[in-house]
Coordinates of N, CA and C in Angstrom, one line a residue:
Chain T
X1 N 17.6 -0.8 0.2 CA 17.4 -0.9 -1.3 C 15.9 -1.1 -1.5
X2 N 15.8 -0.3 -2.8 CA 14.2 -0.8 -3.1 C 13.9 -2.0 -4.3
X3 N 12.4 -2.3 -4.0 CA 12.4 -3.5 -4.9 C 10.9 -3.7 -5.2
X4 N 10.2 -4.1 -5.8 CA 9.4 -4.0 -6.2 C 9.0 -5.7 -6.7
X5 N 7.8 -6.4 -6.2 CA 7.6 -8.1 -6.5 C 5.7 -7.8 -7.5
X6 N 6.0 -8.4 -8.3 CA 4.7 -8.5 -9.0 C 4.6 -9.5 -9.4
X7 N 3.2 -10.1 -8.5 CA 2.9 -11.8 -8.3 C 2.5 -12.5 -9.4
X8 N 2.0 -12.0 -10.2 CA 1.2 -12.7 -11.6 C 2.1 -12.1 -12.4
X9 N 2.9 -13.5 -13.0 CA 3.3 -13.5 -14.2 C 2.5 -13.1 -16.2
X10 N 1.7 -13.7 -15.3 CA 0.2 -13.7 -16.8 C -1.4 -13.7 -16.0
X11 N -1.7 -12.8 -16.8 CA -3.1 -12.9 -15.9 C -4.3 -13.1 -17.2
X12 N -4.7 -14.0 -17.1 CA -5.8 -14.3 -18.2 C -7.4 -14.0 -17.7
X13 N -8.2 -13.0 -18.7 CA -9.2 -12.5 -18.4 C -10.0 -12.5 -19.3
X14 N -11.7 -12.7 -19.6 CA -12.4 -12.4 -20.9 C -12.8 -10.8 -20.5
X15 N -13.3 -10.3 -21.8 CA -13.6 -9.1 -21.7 C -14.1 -8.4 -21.2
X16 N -14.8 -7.4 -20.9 CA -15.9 -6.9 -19.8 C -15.6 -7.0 -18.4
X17 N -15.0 -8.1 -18.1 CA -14.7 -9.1 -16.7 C -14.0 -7.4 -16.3
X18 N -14.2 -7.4 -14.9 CA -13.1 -6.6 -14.0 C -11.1 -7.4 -13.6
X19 N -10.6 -6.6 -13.4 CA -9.1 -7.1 -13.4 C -8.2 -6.4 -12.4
X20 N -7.6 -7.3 -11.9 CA -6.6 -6.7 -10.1 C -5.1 -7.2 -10.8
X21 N -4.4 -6.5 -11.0 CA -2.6 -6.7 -11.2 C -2.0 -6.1 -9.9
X22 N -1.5 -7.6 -9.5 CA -0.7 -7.0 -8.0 C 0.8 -6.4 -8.0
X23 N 0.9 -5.6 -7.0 CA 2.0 -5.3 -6.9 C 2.6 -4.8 -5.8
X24 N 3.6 -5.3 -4.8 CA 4.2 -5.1 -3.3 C 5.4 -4.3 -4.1
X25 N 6.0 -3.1 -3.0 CA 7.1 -2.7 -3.2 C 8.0 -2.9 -1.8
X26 N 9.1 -2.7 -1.6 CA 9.6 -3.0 -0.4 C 11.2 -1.4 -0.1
X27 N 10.5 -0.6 0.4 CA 11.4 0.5 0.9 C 11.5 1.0 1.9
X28 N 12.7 1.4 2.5 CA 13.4 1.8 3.7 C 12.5 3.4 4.1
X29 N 12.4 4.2 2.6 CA 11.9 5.3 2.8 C 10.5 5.8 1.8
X30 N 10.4 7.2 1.9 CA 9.2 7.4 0.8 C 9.2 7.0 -0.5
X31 N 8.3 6.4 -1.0 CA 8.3 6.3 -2.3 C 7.1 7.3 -3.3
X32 N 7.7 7.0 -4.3 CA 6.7 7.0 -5.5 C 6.6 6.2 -6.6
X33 N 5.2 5.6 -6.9 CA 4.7 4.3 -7.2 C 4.4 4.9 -8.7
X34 N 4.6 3.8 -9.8 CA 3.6 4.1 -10.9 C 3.7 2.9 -11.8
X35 N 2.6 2.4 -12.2 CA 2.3 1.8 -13.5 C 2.2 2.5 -14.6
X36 N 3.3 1.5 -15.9 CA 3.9 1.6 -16.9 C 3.2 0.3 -17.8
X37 N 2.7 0.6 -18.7 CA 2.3 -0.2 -19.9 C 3.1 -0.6 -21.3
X38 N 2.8 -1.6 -21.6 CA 3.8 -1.9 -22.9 C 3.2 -2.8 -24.0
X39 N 2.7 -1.8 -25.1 CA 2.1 -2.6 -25.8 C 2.9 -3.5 -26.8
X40 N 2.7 -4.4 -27.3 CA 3.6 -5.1 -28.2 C 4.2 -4.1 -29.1
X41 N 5.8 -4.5 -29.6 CA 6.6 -3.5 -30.5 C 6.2 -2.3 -29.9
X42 N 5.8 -1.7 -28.8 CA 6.5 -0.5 -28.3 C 6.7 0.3 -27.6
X43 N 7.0 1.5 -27.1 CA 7.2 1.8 -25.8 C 6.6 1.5 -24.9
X44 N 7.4 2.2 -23.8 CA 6.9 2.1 -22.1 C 5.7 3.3 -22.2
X45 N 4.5 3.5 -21.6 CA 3.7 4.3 -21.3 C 3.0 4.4 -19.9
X46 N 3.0 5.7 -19.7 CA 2.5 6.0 -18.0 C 1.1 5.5 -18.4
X47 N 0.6 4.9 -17.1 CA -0.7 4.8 -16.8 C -0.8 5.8 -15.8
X48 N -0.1 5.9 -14.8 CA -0.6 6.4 -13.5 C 0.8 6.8 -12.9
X49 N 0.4 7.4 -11.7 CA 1.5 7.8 -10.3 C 0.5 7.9 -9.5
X50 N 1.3 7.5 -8.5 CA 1.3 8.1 -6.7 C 2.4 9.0 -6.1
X51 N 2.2 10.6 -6.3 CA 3.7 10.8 -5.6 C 3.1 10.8 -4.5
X52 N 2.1 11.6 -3.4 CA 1.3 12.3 -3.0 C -0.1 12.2 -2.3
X53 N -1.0 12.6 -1.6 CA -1.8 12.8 -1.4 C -3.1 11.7 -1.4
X54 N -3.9 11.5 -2.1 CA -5.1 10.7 -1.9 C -4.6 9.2 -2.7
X55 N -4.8 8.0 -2.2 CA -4.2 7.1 -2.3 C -4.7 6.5 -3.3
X56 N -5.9 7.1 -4.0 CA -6.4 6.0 -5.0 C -6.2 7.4 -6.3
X57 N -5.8 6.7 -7.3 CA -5.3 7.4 -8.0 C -5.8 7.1 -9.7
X58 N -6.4 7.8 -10.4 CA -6.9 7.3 -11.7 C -6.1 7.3 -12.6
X59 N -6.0 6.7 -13.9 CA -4.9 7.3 -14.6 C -5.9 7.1 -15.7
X60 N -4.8 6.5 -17.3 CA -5.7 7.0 -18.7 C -6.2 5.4 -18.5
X61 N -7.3 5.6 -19.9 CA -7.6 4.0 -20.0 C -8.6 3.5 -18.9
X62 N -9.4 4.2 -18.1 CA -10.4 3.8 -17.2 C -9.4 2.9 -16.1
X63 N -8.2 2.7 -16.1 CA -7.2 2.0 -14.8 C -7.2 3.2 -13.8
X64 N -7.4 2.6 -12.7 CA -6.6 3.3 -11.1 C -5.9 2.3 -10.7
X65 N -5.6 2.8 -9.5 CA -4.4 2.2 -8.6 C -4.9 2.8 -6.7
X66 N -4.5 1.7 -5.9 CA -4.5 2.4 -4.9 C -3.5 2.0 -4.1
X67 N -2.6 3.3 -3.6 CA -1.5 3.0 -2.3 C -2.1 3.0 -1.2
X68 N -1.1 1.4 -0.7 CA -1.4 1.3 0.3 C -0.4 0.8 1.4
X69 N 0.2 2.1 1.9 CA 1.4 2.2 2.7 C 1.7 0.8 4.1
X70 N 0.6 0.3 4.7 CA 0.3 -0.4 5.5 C 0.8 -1.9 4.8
X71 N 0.5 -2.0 3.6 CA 0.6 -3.7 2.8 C 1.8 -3.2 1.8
X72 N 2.5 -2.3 1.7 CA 3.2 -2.0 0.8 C 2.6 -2.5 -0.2
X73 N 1.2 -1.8 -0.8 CA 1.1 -2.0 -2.3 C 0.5 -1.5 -2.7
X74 N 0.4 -1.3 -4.2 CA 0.0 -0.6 -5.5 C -0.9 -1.6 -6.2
X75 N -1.7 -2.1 -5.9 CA -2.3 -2.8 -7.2 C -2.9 -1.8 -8.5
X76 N -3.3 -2.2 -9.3 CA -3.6 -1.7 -10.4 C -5.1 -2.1 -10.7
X77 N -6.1 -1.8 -11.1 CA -7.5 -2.1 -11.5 C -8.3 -1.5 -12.5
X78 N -9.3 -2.7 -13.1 CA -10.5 -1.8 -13.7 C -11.1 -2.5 -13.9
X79 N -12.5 -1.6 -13.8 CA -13.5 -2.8 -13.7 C -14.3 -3.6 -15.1
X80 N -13.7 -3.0 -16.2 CA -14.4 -3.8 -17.4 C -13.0 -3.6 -18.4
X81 N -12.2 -4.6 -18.2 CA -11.6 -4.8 -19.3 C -11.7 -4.9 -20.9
X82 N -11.1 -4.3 -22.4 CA -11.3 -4.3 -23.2 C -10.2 -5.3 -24.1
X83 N -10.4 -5.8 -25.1 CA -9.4 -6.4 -25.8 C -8.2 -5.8 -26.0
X84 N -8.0 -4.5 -26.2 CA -7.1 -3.7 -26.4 C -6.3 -3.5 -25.3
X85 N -6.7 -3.7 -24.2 CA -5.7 -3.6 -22.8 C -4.9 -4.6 -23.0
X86 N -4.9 -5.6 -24.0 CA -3.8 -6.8 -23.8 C -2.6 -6.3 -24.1
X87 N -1.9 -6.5 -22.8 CA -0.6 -5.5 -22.9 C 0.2 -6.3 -21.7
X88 N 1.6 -5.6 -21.6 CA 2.4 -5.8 -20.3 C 2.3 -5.1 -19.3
X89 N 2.0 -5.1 -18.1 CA 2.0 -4.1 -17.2 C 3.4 -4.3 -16.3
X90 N 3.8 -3.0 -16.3 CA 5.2 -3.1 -15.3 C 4.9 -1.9 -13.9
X91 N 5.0 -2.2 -12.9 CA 4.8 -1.5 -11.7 C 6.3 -1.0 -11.2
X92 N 6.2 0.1 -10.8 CA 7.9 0.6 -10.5 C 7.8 1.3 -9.5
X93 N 9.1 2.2 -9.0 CA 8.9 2.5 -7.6 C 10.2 3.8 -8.1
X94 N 10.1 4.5 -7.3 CA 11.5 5.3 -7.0 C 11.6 6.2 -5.7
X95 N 12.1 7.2 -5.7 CA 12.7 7.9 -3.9 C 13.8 7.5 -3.6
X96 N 13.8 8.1 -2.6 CA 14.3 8.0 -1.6 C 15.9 8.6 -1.8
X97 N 16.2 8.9 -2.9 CA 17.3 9.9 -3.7 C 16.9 10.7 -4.4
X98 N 18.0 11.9 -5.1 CA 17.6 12.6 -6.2 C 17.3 12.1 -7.5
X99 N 17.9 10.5 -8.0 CA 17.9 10.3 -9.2 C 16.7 10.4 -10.1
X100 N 15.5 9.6 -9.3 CA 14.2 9.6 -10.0 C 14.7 8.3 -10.6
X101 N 15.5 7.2 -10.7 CA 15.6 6.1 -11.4 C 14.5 5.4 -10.7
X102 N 13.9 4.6 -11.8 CA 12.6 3.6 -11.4 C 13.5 2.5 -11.1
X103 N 12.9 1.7 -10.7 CA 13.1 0.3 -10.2 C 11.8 -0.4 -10.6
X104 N 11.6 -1.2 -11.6 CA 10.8 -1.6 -11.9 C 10.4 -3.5 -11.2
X105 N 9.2 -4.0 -11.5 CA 8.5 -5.0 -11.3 C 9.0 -6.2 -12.5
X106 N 8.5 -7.1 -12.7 CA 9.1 -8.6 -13.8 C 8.1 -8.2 -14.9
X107 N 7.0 -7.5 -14.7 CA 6.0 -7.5 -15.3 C 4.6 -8.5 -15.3
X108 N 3.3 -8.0 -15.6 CA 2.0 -9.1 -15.5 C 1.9 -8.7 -17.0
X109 N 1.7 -9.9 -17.5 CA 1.3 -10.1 -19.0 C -0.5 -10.3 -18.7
X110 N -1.1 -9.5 -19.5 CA -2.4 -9.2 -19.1 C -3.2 -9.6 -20.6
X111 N -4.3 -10.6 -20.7 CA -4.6 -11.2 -22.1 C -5.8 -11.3 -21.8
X112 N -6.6 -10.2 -23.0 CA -7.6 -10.4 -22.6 C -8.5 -10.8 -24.0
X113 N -9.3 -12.2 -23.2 CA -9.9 -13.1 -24.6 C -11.5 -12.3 -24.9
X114 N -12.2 -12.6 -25.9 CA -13.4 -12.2 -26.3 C -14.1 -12.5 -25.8
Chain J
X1 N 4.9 17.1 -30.1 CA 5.8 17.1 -30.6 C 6.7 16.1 -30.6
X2 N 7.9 15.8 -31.3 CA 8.2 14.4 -30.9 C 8.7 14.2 -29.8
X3 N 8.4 12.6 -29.8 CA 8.9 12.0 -28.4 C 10.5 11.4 -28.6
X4 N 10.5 10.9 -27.6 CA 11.8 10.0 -27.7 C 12.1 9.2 -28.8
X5 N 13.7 9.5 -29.2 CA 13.8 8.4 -30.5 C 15.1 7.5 -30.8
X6 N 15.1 6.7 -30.6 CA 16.3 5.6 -30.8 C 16.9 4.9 -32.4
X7 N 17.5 5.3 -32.0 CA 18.7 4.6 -33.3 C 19.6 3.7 -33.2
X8 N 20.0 2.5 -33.7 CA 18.9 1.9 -34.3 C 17.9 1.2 -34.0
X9 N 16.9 1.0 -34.5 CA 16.0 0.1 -33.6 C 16.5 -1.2 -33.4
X10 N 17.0 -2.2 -34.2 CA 17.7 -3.1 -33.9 C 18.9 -3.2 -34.5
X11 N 19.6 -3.8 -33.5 CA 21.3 -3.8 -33.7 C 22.0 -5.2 -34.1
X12 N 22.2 -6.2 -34.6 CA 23.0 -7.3 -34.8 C 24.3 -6.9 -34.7
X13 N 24.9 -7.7 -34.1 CA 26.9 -7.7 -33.7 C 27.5 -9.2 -33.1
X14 N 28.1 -8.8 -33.6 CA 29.4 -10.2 -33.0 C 29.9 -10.1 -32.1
X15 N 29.7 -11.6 -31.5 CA 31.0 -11.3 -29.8 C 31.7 -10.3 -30.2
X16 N 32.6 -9.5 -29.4 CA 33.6 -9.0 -29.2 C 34.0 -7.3 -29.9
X17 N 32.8 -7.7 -30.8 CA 32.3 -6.3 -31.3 C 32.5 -4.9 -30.3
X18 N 32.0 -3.7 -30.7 CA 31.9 -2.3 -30.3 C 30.6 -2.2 -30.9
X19 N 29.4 -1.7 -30.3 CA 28.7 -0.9 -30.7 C 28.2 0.5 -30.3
X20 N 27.4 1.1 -30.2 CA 27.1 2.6 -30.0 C 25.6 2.6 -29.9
X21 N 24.8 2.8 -29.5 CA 23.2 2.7 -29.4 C 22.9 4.7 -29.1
X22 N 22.0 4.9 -29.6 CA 22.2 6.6 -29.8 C 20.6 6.9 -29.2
X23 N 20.3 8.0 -28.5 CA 19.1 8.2 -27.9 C 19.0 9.6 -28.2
X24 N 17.7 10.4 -28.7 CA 17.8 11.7 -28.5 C 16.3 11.6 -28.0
X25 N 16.8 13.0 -26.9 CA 15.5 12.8 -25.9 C 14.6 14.1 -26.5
X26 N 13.4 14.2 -25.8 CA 12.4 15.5 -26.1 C 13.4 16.3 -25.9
X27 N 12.9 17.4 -26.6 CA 13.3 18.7 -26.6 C 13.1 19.7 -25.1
X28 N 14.2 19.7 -24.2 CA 14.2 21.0 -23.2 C 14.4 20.0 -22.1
X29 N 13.8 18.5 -22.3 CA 14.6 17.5 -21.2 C 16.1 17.4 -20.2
X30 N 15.9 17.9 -19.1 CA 17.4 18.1 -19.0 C 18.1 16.2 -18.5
X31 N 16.7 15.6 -17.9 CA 17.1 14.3 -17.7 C 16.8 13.2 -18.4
X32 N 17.8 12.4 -18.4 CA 17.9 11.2 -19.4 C 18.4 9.8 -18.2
X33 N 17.7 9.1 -18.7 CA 18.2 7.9 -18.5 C 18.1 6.6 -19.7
X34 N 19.1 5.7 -18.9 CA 19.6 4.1 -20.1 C 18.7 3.2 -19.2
X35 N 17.5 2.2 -19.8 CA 17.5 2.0 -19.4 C 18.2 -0.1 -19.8
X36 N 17.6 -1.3 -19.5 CA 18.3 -2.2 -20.1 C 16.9 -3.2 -20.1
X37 N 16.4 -3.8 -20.9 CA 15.2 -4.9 -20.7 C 15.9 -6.2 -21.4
X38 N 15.8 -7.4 -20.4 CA 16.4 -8.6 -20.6 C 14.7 -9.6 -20.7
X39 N 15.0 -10.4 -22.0 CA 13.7 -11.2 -22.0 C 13.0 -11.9 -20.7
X40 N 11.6 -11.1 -21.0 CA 10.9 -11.4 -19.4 C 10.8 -10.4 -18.5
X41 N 11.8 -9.8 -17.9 CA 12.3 -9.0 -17.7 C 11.7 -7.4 -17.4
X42 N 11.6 -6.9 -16.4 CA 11.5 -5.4 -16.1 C 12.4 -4.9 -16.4
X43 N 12.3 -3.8 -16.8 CA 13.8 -2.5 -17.4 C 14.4 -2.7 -15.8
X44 N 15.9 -2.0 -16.1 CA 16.4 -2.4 -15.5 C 17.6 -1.2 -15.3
X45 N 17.8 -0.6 -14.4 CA 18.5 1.1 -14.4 C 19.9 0.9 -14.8
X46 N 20.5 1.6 -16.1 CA 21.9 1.4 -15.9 C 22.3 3.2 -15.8
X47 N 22.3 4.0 -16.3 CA 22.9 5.1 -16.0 C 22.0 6.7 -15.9
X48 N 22.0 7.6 -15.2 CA 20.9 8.8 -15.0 C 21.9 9.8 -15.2
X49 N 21.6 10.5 -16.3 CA 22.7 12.0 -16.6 C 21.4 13.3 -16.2
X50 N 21.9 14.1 -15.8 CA 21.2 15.5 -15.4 C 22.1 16.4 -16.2
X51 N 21.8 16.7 -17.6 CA 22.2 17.7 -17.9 C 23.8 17.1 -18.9
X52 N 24.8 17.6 -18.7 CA 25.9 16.8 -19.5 C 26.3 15.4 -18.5
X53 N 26.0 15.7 -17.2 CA 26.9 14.8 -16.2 C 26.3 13.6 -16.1
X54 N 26.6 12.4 -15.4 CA 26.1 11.3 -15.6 C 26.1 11.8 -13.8
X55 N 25.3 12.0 -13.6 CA 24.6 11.6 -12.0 C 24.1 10.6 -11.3
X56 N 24.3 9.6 -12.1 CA 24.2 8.0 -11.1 C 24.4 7.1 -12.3
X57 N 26.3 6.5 -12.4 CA 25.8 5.3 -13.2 C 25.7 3.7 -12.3
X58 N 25.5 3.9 -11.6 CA 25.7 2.5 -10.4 C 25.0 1.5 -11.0
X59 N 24.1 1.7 -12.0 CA 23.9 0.5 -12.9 C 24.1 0.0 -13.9
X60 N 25.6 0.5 -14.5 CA 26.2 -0.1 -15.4 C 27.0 -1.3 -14.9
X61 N 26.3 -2.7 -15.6 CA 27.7 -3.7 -14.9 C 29.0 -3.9 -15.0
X62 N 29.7 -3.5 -15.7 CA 30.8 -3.4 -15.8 C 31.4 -2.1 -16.4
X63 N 32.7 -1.9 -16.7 CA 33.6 -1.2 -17.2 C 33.3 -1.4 -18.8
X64 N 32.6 -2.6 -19.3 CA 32.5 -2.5 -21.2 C 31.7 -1.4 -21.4
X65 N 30.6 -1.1 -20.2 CA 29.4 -0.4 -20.7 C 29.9 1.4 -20.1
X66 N 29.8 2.2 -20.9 CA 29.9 3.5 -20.7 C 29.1 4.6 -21.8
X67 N 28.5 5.7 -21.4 CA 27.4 6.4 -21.6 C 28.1 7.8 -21.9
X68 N 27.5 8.8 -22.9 CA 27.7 10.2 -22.7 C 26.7 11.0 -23.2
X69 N 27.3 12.1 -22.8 CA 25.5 13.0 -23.4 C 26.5 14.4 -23.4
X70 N 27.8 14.7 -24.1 CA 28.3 15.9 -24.3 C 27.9 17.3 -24.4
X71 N 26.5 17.4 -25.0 CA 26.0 18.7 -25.2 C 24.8 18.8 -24.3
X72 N 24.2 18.1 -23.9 CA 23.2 17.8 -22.7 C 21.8 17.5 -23.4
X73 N 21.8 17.2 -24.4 CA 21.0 16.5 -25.5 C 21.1 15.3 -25.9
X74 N 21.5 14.6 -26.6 CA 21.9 13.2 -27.1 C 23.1 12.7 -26.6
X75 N 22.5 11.2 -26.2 CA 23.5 10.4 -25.5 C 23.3 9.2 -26.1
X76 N 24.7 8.9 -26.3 CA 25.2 7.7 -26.7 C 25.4 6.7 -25.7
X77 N 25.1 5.4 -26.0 CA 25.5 4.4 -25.0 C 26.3 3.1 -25.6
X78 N 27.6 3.1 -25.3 CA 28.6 2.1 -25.5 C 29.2 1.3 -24.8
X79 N 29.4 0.4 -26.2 CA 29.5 -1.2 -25.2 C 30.9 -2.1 -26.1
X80 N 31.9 -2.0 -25.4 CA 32.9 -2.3 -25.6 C 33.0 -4.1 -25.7
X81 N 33.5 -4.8 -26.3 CA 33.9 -6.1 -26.5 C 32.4 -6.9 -26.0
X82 N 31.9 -6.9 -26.6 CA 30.0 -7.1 -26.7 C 30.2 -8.5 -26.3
X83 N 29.4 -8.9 -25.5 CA 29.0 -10.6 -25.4 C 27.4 -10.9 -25.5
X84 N 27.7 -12.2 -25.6 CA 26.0 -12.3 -25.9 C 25.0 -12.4 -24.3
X85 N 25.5 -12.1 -23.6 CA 24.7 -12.0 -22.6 C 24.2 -10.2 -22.6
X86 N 25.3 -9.4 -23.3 CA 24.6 -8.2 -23.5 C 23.3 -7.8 -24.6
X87 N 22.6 -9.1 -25.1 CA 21.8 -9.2 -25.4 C 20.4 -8.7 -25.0
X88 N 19.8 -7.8 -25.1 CA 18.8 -7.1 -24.3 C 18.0 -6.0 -25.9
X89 N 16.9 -5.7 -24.8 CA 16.3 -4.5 -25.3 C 16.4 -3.1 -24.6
X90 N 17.4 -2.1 -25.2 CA 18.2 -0.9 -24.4 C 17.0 0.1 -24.4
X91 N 16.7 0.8 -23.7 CA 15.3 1.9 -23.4 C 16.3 2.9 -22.9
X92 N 15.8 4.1 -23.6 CA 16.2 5.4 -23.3 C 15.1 6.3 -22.7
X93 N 15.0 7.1 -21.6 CA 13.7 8.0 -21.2 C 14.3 9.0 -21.0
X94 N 13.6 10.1 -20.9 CA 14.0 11.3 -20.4 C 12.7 12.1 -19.6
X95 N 12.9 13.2 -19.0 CA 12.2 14.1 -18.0 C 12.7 15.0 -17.9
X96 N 11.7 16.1 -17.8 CA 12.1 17.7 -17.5 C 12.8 17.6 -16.7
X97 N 13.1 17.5 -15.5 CA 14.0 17.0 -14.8 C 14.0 16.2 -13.5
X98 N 14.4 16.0 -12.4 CA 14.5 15.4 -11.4 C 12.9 15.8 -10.7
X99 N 12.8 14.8 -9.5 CA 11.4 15.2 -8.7 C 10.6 14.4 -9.0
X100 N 10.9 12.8 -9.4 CA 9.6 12.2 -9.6 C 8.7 12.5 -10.9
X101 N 8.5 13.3 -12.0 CA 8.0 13.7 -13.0 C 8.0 12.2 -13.6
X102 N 7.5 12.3 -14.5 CA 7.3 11.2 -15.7 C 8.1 11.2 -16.4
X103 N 8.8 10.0 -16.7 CA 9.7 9.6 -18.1 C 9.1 9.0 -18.6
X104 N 9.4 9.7 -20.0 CA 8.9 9.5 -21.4 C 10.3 8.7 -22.0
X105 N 9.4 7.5 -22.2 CA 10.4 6.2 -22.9 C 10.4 6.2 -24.4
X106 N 11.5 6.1 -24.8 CA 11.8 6.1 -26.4 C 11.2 3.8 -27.0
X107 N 11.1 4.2 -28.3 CA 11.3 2.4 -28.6 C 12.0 1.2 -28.2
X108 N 13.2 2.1 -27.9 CA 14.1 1.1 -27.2 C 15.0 0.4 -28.9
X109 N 16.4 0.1 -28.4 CA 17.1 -0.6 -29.6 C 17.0 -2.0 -28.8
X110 N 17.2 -3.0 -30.1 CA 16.8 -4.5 -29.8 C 18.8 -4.7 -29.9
X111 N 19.2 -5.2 -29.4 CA 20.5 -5.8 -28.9 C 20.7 -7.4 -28.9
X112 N 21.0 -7.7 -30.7 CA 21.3 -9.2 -30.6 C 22.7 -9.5 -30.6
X113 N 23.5 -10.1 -29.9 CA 25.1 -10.7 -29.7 C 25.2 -12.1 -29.9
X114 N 25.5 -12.4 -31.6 CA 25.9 -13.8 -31.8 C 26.8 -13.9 -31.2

């Protein structure tokens, strides 16, 4: 079974500052990684994937991610956070079947002060 | 063009109630999924249809909860003799289809059970 642990419940940051949201997945087989954002009142939004190829992966919003098959993880990064990134971040996983169902993380509540 | 769209956005019901939560996905989407967000909480997989068929509901918890998507467009998700632990926020996505692609997440209906 897969599963997915995201260590920081809330991560508190002032602006500018750079920002690491961790995330281990735990699978028997290949996966595919991605961070999902959730701004208050409303949907889920891609930031990124990993199905593939080069392990560090950019997405929108100046965030990357890098897989790293060895530590099972995806963290998520950037190096100058904006007030507007205050959001939820959820990390998810899927494979290893046809479904494409995600399995997602608890979420890191991400707050970023002035 | 539009994206995903849920009806209603929020739902109030009484124990024991019936309700119906209604999802219509992008246009030409042949996959859909339910998904289920409990406060705090990462979404949480209950059922993946490919087209009219439900192709994995292994995460519906019980027999109250049952899904359809008859024309291979809009799917309904129902929930028979409602308790308040079925209290959640229900997320519907869809994707062109299987393979890892992106799902695109609708608002989600808010699910209150006095």
């Amino acid at each position: 079974a897969q599963s997915v642990t995201q260590l920081d419940s809330q991560v508190p940051v002032f602006e500018e500052a750079p920002v690491e949201l961790r995330c281990n997945y735990s699978s028997s087989v290949s996966v595919y990684l991605f961070w999902y954002v959730q701004y208050p009142n409303q949907g889920l939004q891609l930031l990124l994937k990993y199905l593939s190829g080069s392990t560090l992966v950019k997405g929108i919003n100046g965030f990357e991610a890098e897989f790293n098959k060895s530590q099972t993880s995806f963290h998520l990064r950037k190096p100058s956070v904006h007030i507007s990134d205050t959001a939820e971040y959820f990390c998810a996983v899927s494979g290893g079947d046809n479904t494409d169902k995600l399995i997602f993380g608890t979420g890191t509540r991400l707050q970023v002060f002035p | 063009g539009a994206g995903v769209s849920q009806t209603p956005s929020n739902k109030v019901t009484e124990k024991g109630k019936y309700v119906e939560l209604r999802c219509d996905p992008i246009s030409g989407h042949t996959a859909l999924y339910w998904y289920r967000q409990s406060l705090g909480q990462g979404p949480e997989f209950l059922i993946y249809f490919q087209g009219t068929g439900a192709a994995d509901d292994s995460g519906l918890p019980n027999d109250r909860f049952f899904a359809v998507r008859p024309e291979g467009s809009v799917s309904t998700l129902k929930i028979q003799r409602t308790e308040r632990g079925d209290s959640a926020v229900y997320l519907c996505a869809s994707s062109l289809s299987g393979g890892a692609r992106e799902q695109f997440f609708g608002p989600g209906t808010r699910l209150t059970v006095l």
